[in-house]
Coordinates of C-alpha atoms and ligand atoms in Angstrom, one line a residue:
Chain S
M1 CA 40.9 4.4 13.7
P2 CA 38.6 1.5 14.2
P3 CA 37.3 -0.3 11.1
I4 CA 34.1 1.0 9.5
V5 CA 32.8 -2.6 9.0
K6 CA 34.0 -5.6 10.9
A7 CA 32.4 -9.0 10.2
T8 CA 33.5 -12.1 12.0
N9 CA 32.2 -15.6 11.0
L10 CA 29.1 -14.1 9.5
T11 CA 26.8 -17.0 8.6
K12 CA 23.3 -17.1 7.0
S13 CA 21.3 -19.8 5.5
Y14 CA 17.9 -19.4 3.7
S15 CA 17.3 -23.2 3.4
K16 CA 18.9 -26.1 5.2
G17 CA 22.4 -26.9 4.0
I18 CA 22.6 -24.0 1.5
F19 CA 24.6 -21.0 2.8
A20 CA 24.1 -17.5 1.5
L21 CA 26.9 -16.5 3.9
D22 CA 29.4 -19.1 5.2
N23 CA 31.7 -17.9 8.0
V24 CA 32.5 -14.6 6.2
C25 CA 35.2 -12.5 7.8
I26 CA 35.9 -9.1 6.4
S27 CA 36.8 -5.6 7.6
V28 CA 36.6 -2.3 5.8
E29 CA 38.9 0.5 6.8
P30 CA 38.0 4.2 6.8
G31 CA 38.4 5.6 3.2
E32 CA 38.7 2.2 1.7
V33 CA 36.9 1.0 -1.5
L34 CA 36.2 -2.7 -1.2
V35 CA 35.0 -4.3 -4.4
V36 CA 32.9 -7.5 -4.0
M37 CA 32.9 -9.9 -6.9
G38 CA 31.6 -13.4 -7.4
P39 CA 29.2 -15.5 -9.5
S40 CA 25.4 -15.1 -9.3
G41 CA 24.0 -16.5 -6.1
S42 CA 27.4 -16.4 -4.3
G43 CA 26.0 -14.1 -1.5
K44 CA 27.3 -10.7 -2.5
S45 CA 23.9 -8.9 -2.1
T46 CA 23.2 -10.8 1.1
L47 CA 26.5 -9.7 2.6
I48 CA 26.2 -6.0 1.9
R49 CA 22.6 -6.0 2.9
T50 CA 23.5 -7.2 6.4
F51 CA 25.7 -4.1 6.7
N52 CA 22.6 -1.8 7.0
G53 CA 20.2 -4.3 8.6
L54 CA 18.2 -5.0 5.5
E55 CA 19.1 -8.6 6.0
S56 CA 19.4 -10.6 9.2
F57 CA 22.0 -13.3 9.8
D58 CA 22.1 -16.6 11.8
S59 CA 25.5 -16.4 13.6
G60 CA 28.7 -14.5 13.8
Q61 CA 29.5 -10.9 14.8
L62 CA 28.9 -7.7 12.9
N63 CA 30.0 -4.3 13.9
I64 CA 29.2 -1.2 11.7
L65 CA 30.6 2.2 12.7
G66 CA 31.1 1.0 16.2
I67 CA 27.5 -0.3 16.5
T68 CA 27.1 -4.0 17.1
L69 CA 24.3 -5.7 15.2
E70 CA 22.8 -8.9 16.4
G71 CA 21.7 -11.6 13.9
H72 CA 18.0 -11.4 14.8
N73 CA 15.8 -9.3 17.1
N74 CA 17.9 -6.2 16.8
D75 CA 17.0 -3.2 18.8
E76 CA 15.3 -1.1 16.1
R77 CA 17.1 2.0 17.4
N78 CA 20.5 0.4 16.6
I79 CA 19.4 -0.4 13.0
H80 CA 18.1 3.1 12.7
R81 CA 21.4 4.6 14.0
I82 CA 23.3 2.6 11.4
R83 CA 20.9 3.5 8.5
K84 CA 21.3 7.2 9.2
R85 CA 25.0 6.8 8.7
V86 CA 25.2 4.3 5.9
G87 CA 23.9 5.0 2.4
M88 CA 22.8 2.4 -0.1
V89 CA 22.5 2.4 -3.9
F90 CA 20.5 -0.4 -5.6
Q91 CA 20.7 -2.1 -9.0
Q92 CA 17.2 -0.9 -9.9
F93 CA 17.7 2.7 -8.6
N94 CA 14.5 2.4 -6.4
L95 CA 13.8 6.1 -6.7
F96 CA 10.3 7.1 -5.4
P97 CA 8.4 7.5 -8.7
H98 CA 5.7 9.8 -7.3
L99 CA 8.1 12.3 -5.9
S100 CA 10.2 14.8 -7.9
I101 CA 14.0 14.4 -8.0
I102 CA 14.5 17.1 -5.4
E103 CA 11.8 15.6 -3.2
N104 CA 13.5 12.2 -3.5
I105 CA 16.7 13.7 -2.2
T106 CA 15.3 16.0 0.5
L107 CA 12.8 13.5 2.1
A108 CA 15.2 11.8 4.4
P109 CA 17.2 14.9 5.5
I110 CA 13.8 16.6 6.3
K111 CA 12.2 13.6 8.0
V112 CA 15.2 11.9 9.5
Q113 CA 17.6 14.7 10.3
K114 CA 14.9 17.3 10.8
K115 CA 16.5 19.7 8.4
K116 CA 14.7 22.8 7.2
K117 CA 13.2 22.4 3.8
A118 CA 15.2 25.3 2.3
E119 CA 18.5 24.0 3.7
A120 CA 17.8 20.5 2.5
E121 CA 16.9 21.7 -1.0
Q122 CA 20.0 23.8 -1.2
N123 CA 22.1 20.9 -0.3
A124 CA 20.2 18.7 -2.7
L125 CA 20.9 21.1 -5.6
L126 CA 24.6 21.1 -4.7
L127 CA 24.7 17.3 -4.8
L128 CA 22.8 17.2 -8.1
S129 CA 25.3 19.6 -9.6
Q130 CA 28.2 17.5 -8.4
M131 CA 26.4 14.6 -10.2
G132 CA 26.0 16.9 -13.3
I133 CA 22.2 16.7 -13.3
E134 CA 21.0 19.9 -11.5
S135 CA 18.8 20.8 -14.4
H136 CA 16.6 17.8 -13.7
A137 CA 15.7 18.8 -10.1
R138 CA 12.0 19.4 -10.7
K139 CA 11.5 16.4 -13.0
Y140 CA 10.1 13.0 -12.0
P141 CA 12.2 9.8 -12.1
S142 CA 10.4 8.4 -15.1
Q143 CA 11.5 11.4 -17.2
L144 CA 15.2 10.6 -16.6
S145 CA 17.5 8.0 -18.3
G146 CA 18.7 5.1 -16.2
G147 CA 22.1 6.6 -15.8
E148 CA 20.6 9.9 -14.6
Q149 CA 18.3 8.0 -12.2
Q150 CA 21.2 6.2 -10.7
R151 CA 23.1 9.4 -10.2
V152 CA 20.0 10.8 -8.4
A153 CA 20.0 7.7 -6.2
I154 CA 23.6 8.3 -5.3
A155 CA 22.8 12.0 -4.5
R156 CA 19.9 10.8 -2.4
A157 CA 22.2 8.4 -0.4
L158 CA 24.8 11.2 0.0
A159 CA 22.2 13.7 1.3
L160 CA 22.5 12.2 4.7
K161 CA 26.3 12.7 4.7
P162 CA 26.9 9.0 5.2
E163 CA 30.2 7.5 6.5
L164 CA 29.8 4.4 4.4
L165 CA 28.2 3.8 1.0
L166 CA 27.0 0.4 -0.2
F167 CA 26.5 -0.2 -3.9
D168 CA 24.7 -3.4 -5.1
E169 CA 25.5 -3.7 -8.8
P170 CA 24.9 -0.1 -9.5
T171 CA 25.5 -0.3 -13.3
S172 CA 24.0 -3.7 -14.1
A173 CA 20.6 -2.3 -15.1
L174 CA 22.1 0.4 -17.4
D175 CA 22.6 0.6 -21.1
P176 CA 26.3 0.1 -21.9
E177 CA 26.8 3.7 -23.0
R178 CA 25.3 4.9 -19.7
V179 CA 27.6 2.9 -17.4
N180 CA 30.5 5.3 -17.3
E181 CA 28.6 8.3 -16.2
V182 CA 27.7 6.4 -13.0
L183 CA 31.2 4.9 -12.5
D184 CA 32.7 8.3 -12.9
A185 CA 30.5 9.7 -10.2
M186 CA 31.5 6.8 -7.9
R187 CA 35.2 7.4 -8.8
K188 CA 34.9 11.0 -7.7
L189 CA 33.4 9.9 -4.3
A190 CA 36.3 7.5 -3.8
E191 CA 38.8 10.3 -4.5
Q192 CA 37.1 12.4 -1.9
G193 CA 37.8 9.6 0.6
M194 CA 34.4 8.0 0.9
S195 CA 34.4 4.5 2.4
M196 CA 32.6 2.3 -0.1
V197 CA 31.6 -1.4 -0.5
V198 CA 30.8 -2.0 -4.2
V199 CA 29.4 -5.2 -5.7
T200 CA 30.2 -4.9 -9.4
H201 CA 31.4 -6.9 -12.4
E202 CA 33.1 -3.8 -13.8
I203 CA 36.8 -4.9 -14.0
N204 CA 38.2 -1.5 -14.9
F205 CA 36.5 0.2 -12.1
A206 CA 37.7 -2.5 -9.7
K207 CA 41.2 -2.1 -11.0
E208 CA 41.4 1.6 -10.9
V209 CA 39.3 2.5 -7.9
G210 CA 39.2 -0.5 -5.7
D211 CA 41.7 -0.8 -2.8
R212 CA 40.9 -4.5 -2.3
V213 CA 38.8 -7.1 -4.1
L214 CA 36.7 -9.6 -2.1
F215 CA 35.9 -12.7 -4.1
M216 CA 33.0 -14.9 -3.0
D217 CA 31.5 -18.2 -4.0
S218 CA 28.7 -20.2 -2.4
G219 CA 28.6 -17.8 0.5
K220 CA 32.3 -18.2 1.3
V221 CA 35.1 -15.6 1.0
I222 CA 37.5 -17.3 -1.5
E223 CA 40.1 -14.6 -1.4
T224 CA 40.7 -11.0 -0.5
S225 CA 43.5 -9.4 -2.6
T226 CA 44.6 -6.1 -4.0
P227 CA 43.3 -5.6 -7.5
D228 CA 46.8 -6.0 -9.0
I229 CA 47.1 -9.4 -7.6
F230 CA 43.5 -10.4 -8.1
F231 CA 43.3 -9.6 -11.8
L232 CA 46.8 -10.6 -12.8
N233 CA 47.7 -13.3 -10.4
A234 CA 44.7 -14.5 -8.4
K235 CA 45.7 -16.8 -5.6
H236 CA 42.8 -19.2 -6.1
E237 CA 41.9 -21.5 -8.9
R238 CA 38.2 -20.6 -8.4
S239 CA 39.0 -16.9 -8.8
R240 CA 40.9 -17.4 -12.0
K241 CA 38.1 -19.5 -13.5
F242 CA 35.6 -16.8 -12.6
L243 CA 37.8 -14.1 -14.2
N244 CA 38.1 -16.1 -17.4
Q245 CA 34.3 -16.4 -17.6
I246 CA 33.6 -12.7 -17.1
K247 CA 36.3 -11.6 -19.5
K248 CA 34.7 -13.5 -22.3
Chain Y
M1 CA -11.9 -3.7 -41.7
K2 CA -11.7 -4.1 -37.9
I3 CA -13.5 -0.8 -37.3
S4 CA -16.4 -1.7 -39.5
Y5 CA -16.7 -5.1 -37.8
N6 CA -16.8 -3.4 -34.4
A7 CA -19.4 -1.0 -35.5
T8 CA -21.6 -3.7 -36.9
A9 CA -21.3 -5.7 -33.7
Q10 CA -22.2 -2.7 -31.6
L11 CA -25.2 -2.0 -33.8
V12 CA -26.5 -5.6 -33.5
I13 CA -26.0 -5.5 -29.7
A14 CA -27.8 -2.2 -29.4
L15 CA -30.7 -3.5 -31.4
I16 CA -31.0 -6.6 -29.2
V17 CA -31.0 -4.5 -26.1
I18 CA -33.6 -2.1 -27.4
L19 CA -35.8 -5.0 -28.5
V20 CA -35.6 -6.7 -25.0
V21 CA -36.3 -3.5 -23.2
S22 CA -39.3 -2.7 -25.3
I23 CA -40.8 -6.1 -24.9
L24 CA -40.4 -5.7 -21.1
I25 CA -42.0 -2.3 -21.1
N26 CA -44.8 -3.5 -23.3
N27 CA -45.5 -6.4 -21.0
L28 CA -45.5 -4.2 -18.0
T29 CA -48.0 -1.7 -19.4
L30 CA -50.2 -4.5 -20.8
N31 CA -50.3 -6.1 -17.3
L32 CA -51.0 -2.9 -15.6
I33 CA -53.9 -2.2 -17.9
K34 CA -55.2 -5.7 -17.6
T35 CA -55.3 -5.5 -13.8
G36 CA -56.9 -2.1 -14.0
L37 CA -54.2 -0.5 -11.9
G38 CA -52.7 1.8 -14.5
F39 CA -49.5 3.7 -13.9
N40 CA -50.1 6.1 -11.1
F41 CA -48.0 8.1 -8.6
S42 CA -50.8 10.1 -6.9
W43 CA -50.7 7.9 -3.8
L44 CA -47.4 9.4 -3.0
F45 CA -49.1 12.5 -1.6
R46 CA -51.6 10.7 0.6
P47 CA -50.8 10.4 4.4
A48 CA -48.6 7.5 5.2
S49 CA -50.3 6.9 8.5
F50 CA -47.5 4.7 9.9
A51 CA -45.0 5.8 12.6
L52 CA -41.2 5.8 12.1
A53 CA -39.0 5.2 15.1
E54 CA -36.1 7.1 13.5
H55 CA -36.3 10.2 11.5
P56 CA -33.5 12.7 11.0
L57 CA -36.1 15.3 10.0
P58 CA -39.5 15.9 11.6
Y59 CA -42.0 13.2 10.6
S60 CA -45.5 12.2 11.8
P61 CA -47.9 9.6 10.5
S62 CA -50.0 12.3 8.9
D63 CA -47.1 13.2 6.5
S64 CA -47.2 11.9 3.0
Y65 CA -45.8 8.7 1.6
A66 CA -43.3 10.7 -0.4
W67 CA -42.0 12.3 2.8
A68 CA -41.8 8.9 4.5
L69 CA -39.8 7.6 1.5
F70 CA -37.5 10.6 1.7
I71 CA -37.0 10.0 5.5
G72 CA -36.2 6.3 4.6
W73 CA -33.7 7.5 2.0
L74 CA -32.0 9.8 4.6
N75 CA -31.9 6.9 7.1
S76 CA -30.2 4.8 4.4
L77 CA -27.7 7.5 3.6
K78 CA -27.0 7.9 7.3
V79 CA -26.2 4.3 8.0
I80 CA -24.3 3.9 4.7
F81 CA -22.2 7.0 5.3
Y82 CA -21.1 6.0 8.9
S83 CA -20.6 2.4 7.9
L84 CA -18.4 3.6 5.0
L85 CA -16.2 5.5 7.4
L86 CA -16.1 2.8 10.1
S87 CA -15.5 0.0 7.7
T88 CA -12.6 1.9 6.0
L89 CA -11.1 2.6 9.4
I90 CA -11.3 -1.0 10.7
G91 CA -10.4 -2.5 7.3
T92 CA -7.3 -0.3 7.0
C93 CA -6.1 -1.3 10.5
F94 CA -6.6 -5.0 9.8
G95 CA -5.1 -4.7 6.3
L96 CA -2.0 -3.1 7.8
F97 CA -1.8 -5.7 10.6
R98 CA -2.0 -8.4 8.0
I99 CA 1.3 -7.3 6.4
G100 CA 2.9 -5.9 9.5
K101 CA 5.9 -7.2 11.4
N102 CA 4.0 -8.3 14.5
A103 CA 3.3 -12.0 14.2
L104 CA 0.4 -12.0 16.7
L105 CA -1.4 -9.2 14.9
R106 CA -0.9 -10.9 11.6
L107 CA -2.5 -14.0 12.9
V108 CA -5.4 -12.2 14.6
S109 CA -6.0 -10.3 11.4
A110 CA -5.9 -13.3 9.2
G111 CA -8.4 -15.0 11.5
Y112 CA -10.7 -12.0 11.6
I113 CA -10.8 -11.8 7.8
A114 CA -11.4 -15.5 7.4
I115 CA -14.3 -15.7 9.9
I116 CA -16.0 -12.6 8.7
R117 CA -15.8 -13.5 5.0
Q118 CA -17.0 -17.0 5.6
T119 CA -20.2 -16.2 7.4
P120 CA -23.3 -14.7 5.7
L121 CA -24.0 -11.0 6.4
L122 CA -27.6 -11.7 7.5
L123 CA -26.3 -14.0 10.2
Q124 CA -23.8 -11.4 11.4
L125 CA -26.5 -8.7 11.5
M126 CA -28.7 -11.1 13.6
F127 CA -25.8 -11.6 15.9
W128 CA -25.2 -7.9 16.4
Y129 CA -28.8 -7.2 17.0
F130 CA -30.1 -10.1 19.0
V131 CA -26.9 -11.2 20.8
A132 CA -24.6 -8.2 21.1
I133 CA -27.1 -5.4 21.6
L134 CA -30.4 -6.8 22.8
G135 CA -28.5 -9.4 24.7
I136 CA -27.2 -6.8 27.1
K137 CA -30.5 -6.8 29.0
K138 CA -31.5 -3.7 30.8
S139 CA -28.1 -3.2 32.6
I140 CA -26.1 -0.3 31.3
I141 CA -22.4 -0.6 30.6
S142 CA -20.4 2.6 30.8
P143 CA -16.8 1.9 30.0
M144 CA -15.9 5.6 29.7
G145 CA -18.2 7.2 32.3
N146 CA -20.6 9.7 30.7
L147 CA -18.9 9.6 27.3
L148 CA -20.1 6.2 26.3
S149 CA -22.9 4.0 27.7
I150 CA -24.2 0.9 26.1
S151 CA -27.6 -0.8 26.9
N152 CA -30.2 -2.8 25.0
Q153 CA -31.7 0.6 24.1
G154 CA -28.7 1.3 22.0
I155 CA -25.6 3.4 22.5
N156 CA -25.2 6.8 23.9
L157 CA -22.0 8.4 22.7
L158 CA -21.1 11.9 23.7
G159 CA -24.8 12.8 24.3
V160 CA -25.9 11.4 20.9
T161 CA -28.2 8.4 21.2
L162 CA -27.9 5.7 18.6
S163 CA -30.8 3.2 18.5
A164 CA -30.2 -0.5 18.9
E165 CA -31.3 -1.0 15.3
F166 CA -29.0 1.6 13.9
T167 CA -26.1 0.4 16.0
S168 CA -26.4 -3.2 15.1
L169 CA -26.8 -2.4 11.4
L170 CA -23.8 0.0 11.6
L171 CA -21.6 -2.6 13.3
G172 CA -22.8 -5.4 11.1
L173 CA -22.2 -3.6 7.8
S174 CA -18.9 -2.1 9.0
V175 CA -17.4 -5.3 10.3
F176 CA -18.5 -7.3 7.3
T177 CA -17.2 -4.8 4.8
S178 CA -14.0 -4.2 6.7
A179 CA -12.8 -7.7 6.2
Y180 CA -13.1 -7.2 2.4
I181 CA -11.5 -3.7 2.6
A182 CA -8.6 -5.2 4.6
E183 CA -7.9 -7.6 1.7
V184 CA -8.1 -4.7 -0.8
I185 CA -5.6 -2.7 1.3
R186 CA -3.3 -5.7 1.7
G187 CA -3.4 -6.4 -2.1
G188 CA -2.8 -2.8 -2.9
I189 CA 0.2 -2.5 -0.6
N190 CA 1.6 -5.8 -1.9
S191 CA 1.5 -4.5 -5.4
V192 CA 4.1 -1.9 -4.6
N193 CA 7.6 -3.0 -5.6
K194 CA 9.6 -4.5 -2.7
G195 CA 12.5 -2.2 -3.6
Q196 CA 10.5 0.8 -2.4
W197 CA 10.5 -0.6 1.1
E198 CA 14.2 -1.3 1.1
S199 CA 14.8 2.1 -0.4
F200 CA 13.1 4.1 2.3
R201 CA 14.4 1.8 5.1
S202 CA 17.9 2.3 3.9
L203 CA 17.5 6.0 4.2
G204 CA 16.7 5.7 7.9
L205 CA 13.0 6.6 7.5
E206 CA 10.6 5.2 10.1
E207 CA 8.2 2.5 9.0
S208 CA 5.2 4.7 9.6
I209 CA 6.6 7.6 7.6
G210 CA 7.7 5.3 4.8
L211 CA 4.2 3.7 4.7
Y212 CA 2.5 7.1 4.6
K213 CA 4.9 8.9 2.3
I214 CA 6.1 6.2 0.0
I215 CA 4.1 3.0 0.0
I216 CA 0.4 4.2 0.4
P217 CA 0.6 6.8 -2.4
Q218 CA 1.8 4.1 -4.8
A219 CA -0.7 1.6 -3.5
L220 CA -3.7 3.9 -3.9
P221 CA -4.2 3.4 -7.6
A222 CA -4.5 -0.3 -7.0
I223 CA -6.6 0.2 -3.9
L224 CA -9.3 2.6 -5.1
P225 CA -11.1 0.5 -7.6
G226 CA -11.4 -2.4 -5.1
L227 CA -12.5 0.1 -2.5
T228 CA -15.2 1.5 -4.8
S229 CA -16.7 -1.9 -5.4
Q230 CA -16.7 -2.6 -1.6
Y231 CA -18.5 0.7 -1.0
L232 CA -21.1 -0.1 -3.7
N233 CA -21.6 -3.5 -2.1
L234 CA -22.0 -1.9 1.3
A235 CA -24.7 0.5 0.0
K236 CA -26.6 -2.5 -1.6
N237 CA -26.2 -4.6 1.6
S238 CA -27.7 -1.8 3.7
T239 CA -31.1 -3.0 2.5
L240 CA -30.7 -5.9 5.0
A241 CA -31.8 -3.2 7.5
I242 CA -35.2 -4.7 7.3
A243 CA -33.9 -7.8 9.1
V244 CA -33.1 -5.7 12.3
G245 CA -36.1 -3.4 11.9
Y246 CA -34.2 -0.3 10.9
S247 CA -36.3 2.1 8.8
D248 CA -34.2 2.4 5.7
I249 CA -35.6 3.1 2.3
Y250 CA -36.1 -0.6 1.5
A251 CA -38.0 -1.3 4.8
I252 CA -40.3 1.8 4.3
N253 CA -40.8 0.9 0.7
D254 CA -41.9 -2.6 1.8
T255 CA -44.5 -1.1 4.3
I256 CA -45.8 1.2 1.6
I257 CA -46.3 -1.6 -0.9
N258 CA -48.3 -3.5 1.7
Q259 CA -50.5 -0.5 2.4
T260 CA -51.0 0.9 -1.1
G261 CA -50.7 -2.2 -3.3
R262 CA -48.4 -0.3 -5.7
P263 CA -45.4 -2.5 -6.0
I264 CA -44.3 -1.4 -9.4
E265 CA -44.2 2.3 -8.8
A266 CA -42.6 1.7 -5.4
F267 CA -39.9 -0.5 -6.9
I268 CA -39.2 2.1 -9.6
I269 CA -38.7 4.7 -6.9
L270 CA -36.5 2.3 -5.0
L271 CA -34.5 1.5 -8.1
L272 CA -33.9 5.1 -9.0
S273 CA -32.9 6.1 -5.5
F274 CA -30.3 3.3 -5.4
L275 CA -29.1 4.1 -8.9
F276 CA -28.7 7.7 -7.7
L277 CA -26.9 6.7 -4.5
N278 CA -24.5 4.4 -6.2
L279 CA -23.8 6.8 -9.1
F280 CA -22.9 9.3 -6.4
I281 CA -20.5 6.8 -4.7
S282 CA -18.8 5.7 -7.9
N283 CA -18.5 9.2 -9.2
G284 CA -17.1 10.4 -5.9
M285 CA -14.5 7.6 -6.1
E286 CA -13.8 8.3 -9.7
V287 CA -12.9 11.9 -8.8
L288 CA -10.7 10.6 -6.0
N289 CA -9.1 8.1 -8.4
S290 CA -8.3 10.7 -11.0
M291 CA -6.8 13.0 -8.4
V292 CA -4.6 10.2 -7.2
T293 CA -3.5 9.1 -10.6
R294 CA -2.7 12.6 -11.6
S295 CA -0.5 13.1 -8.5
T296 CA 1.2 9.7 -8.7
K297 CA 1.6 9.1 -12.4
L298 CA 4.3 10.5 -14.6
Ligands
ATP301 N1 14.8 -14.1 0.0 C1 15.5 -15.3 -0.3 N2 14.9 -16.5 0.0 C2 15.6 -17.6 -0.3 N3 16.8 -17.7 -0.8 C3 17.5 -16.5 -1.1 C4 16.8 -15.3 -0.8 N4 17.7 -14.3 -1.2 C5 18.8 -14.9 -1.7 N5 18.7 -16.2 -1.6 C6 19.7 -17.2 -1.9 O1 20.9 -16.9 -1.2 C7 22.0 -17.1 -2.1 C8 22.8 -15.8 -2.2 O2 22.0 -14.8 -2.9 P1 22.5 -13.3 -3.2 O3 21.3 -12.6 -3.7 O4 23.2 -12.8 -2.0 O5 23.5 -13.6 -4.3 P2 24.3 -12.6 -5.2 O6 25.7 -12.9 -5.1 O7 23.9 -11.2 -4.9 O8 23.8 -13.0 -6.7 P3 23.5 -12.0 -8.0 O9 24.8 -11.8 -8.6 O10 22.6 -12.9 -8.8 O11 22.8 -10.8 -7.5 C9 21.5 -17.6 -3.4 O12 21.6 -19.0 -3.4 C10 20.0 -17.2 -3.4 O13 19.3 -18.1 -4.1
MG302 MG1 22.9 -9.6 -6.0

């Protein structure tokens, strides 16, 4: 099977001399969970946002699900094809506040996949019950806790039956006691074989669910290791320094 | 403690307002008595004896002043209503261009907004009337065959004839107001969290669907108050009709004052008709506003 994501020498700079991405090479295999770690400003968000065309890049090659993305001036249709097959979950949930939970989830299936409303709602309820929040279907986002909102956001991303899920710090905006309900939902997805790229600082999640850890600093990939090696025996001095800091 | 302070302050302000208003009313009646005019509306029912080029309802010079004023009010309503629609349409387009992806449209829109906002409305009206419409000379331009023909007599659109005066006022008011509406629209849309754009985009939704389903509904609460004040401005600016010779309520009122020598009564009528019109506009927008907040809040 070809890789889900293949990035070669991906480079991007917002301002001269400062690189958000600096010759990043990475591939994600089908069914793999890649955890991305690194200090603030190291380029983690920028990297995963190029994977669904939310962010452009300056040079290098990027192939997502067999579709090649150019750095700039992409054919809108290619970006569209990718977005239909790649889901994304944001730190701030980004639910649509004026739509009910079920409308949040069914909007894309109805408008993008041209599903019938009844069918889309049935599927949405199924996803909500998998997330353990089916009782909230008719409520509005502001009536839910952060953890519940984030699980709705995951259900919304799943509604398009994506082949790759991108998570950008999905638990960073949550109260500590709400973190695990979201991580558990993500763990279940990984067990079902979903390919995922997860930016997170949750060490336990990375250890237990991650297949590989990608560590970035200043836009560069410092190392890519299995969690066992990364957390116990990181190859790089910079990685060990970072781990010491976040363990504190 | 705070409540009683507020109550006292309000009482004092109310007293001051009552005092000022009564002094003004007193002055007015004293002056009217002094000049021997008195306060009198009976002239309203005398024949107006002037002709009106445009009248949505039947009118002849033998009709009363009151009827002439009513015709003027209808003429004002007509031009305000159509300018409101047209300015909203143009303003929304330029507002969307201004934030869109197309660099050329962004530039064009920024230029349009800057030029329109930096020249006086009176000048623009003169431009539309004397240059754009009367400047056509006698020759008739028909870009769409029988559907649309333009000449210095005005515009003929689908068999409806719009006078040169009405057309230039309509275009002048609409274009002028549209530049402000474009800024209101842009501001409203920019007030929506950037994450909402990323969110609908990442779901594979088209820009147009996302704009319509996600962004605009959330921008409306920020847009409507600004839109209301632009509509009220438009209604007030419509009195510049007199500059292009369109018979709106203000222009007719002006003629009546010259003929009857009753400026105070005439201005009271003018004031009340505008008060009524603007209350109508702001209440209409208020209803719209509460509908929107009810459907987007929670
Ligand atoms: N829109 C932007 N304009 C200019 N610079 C930006 C922009 N977005 C990101 N950057 C810069 O690019 C670099 C990488 O940012 P990025 O958001 O990818 O980091 P990150 O690893 O996700 O950080 P964090 O952990 O804080 O989310 C940083 O130096 C950041 O300041
Ligand atoms: Mg980030």
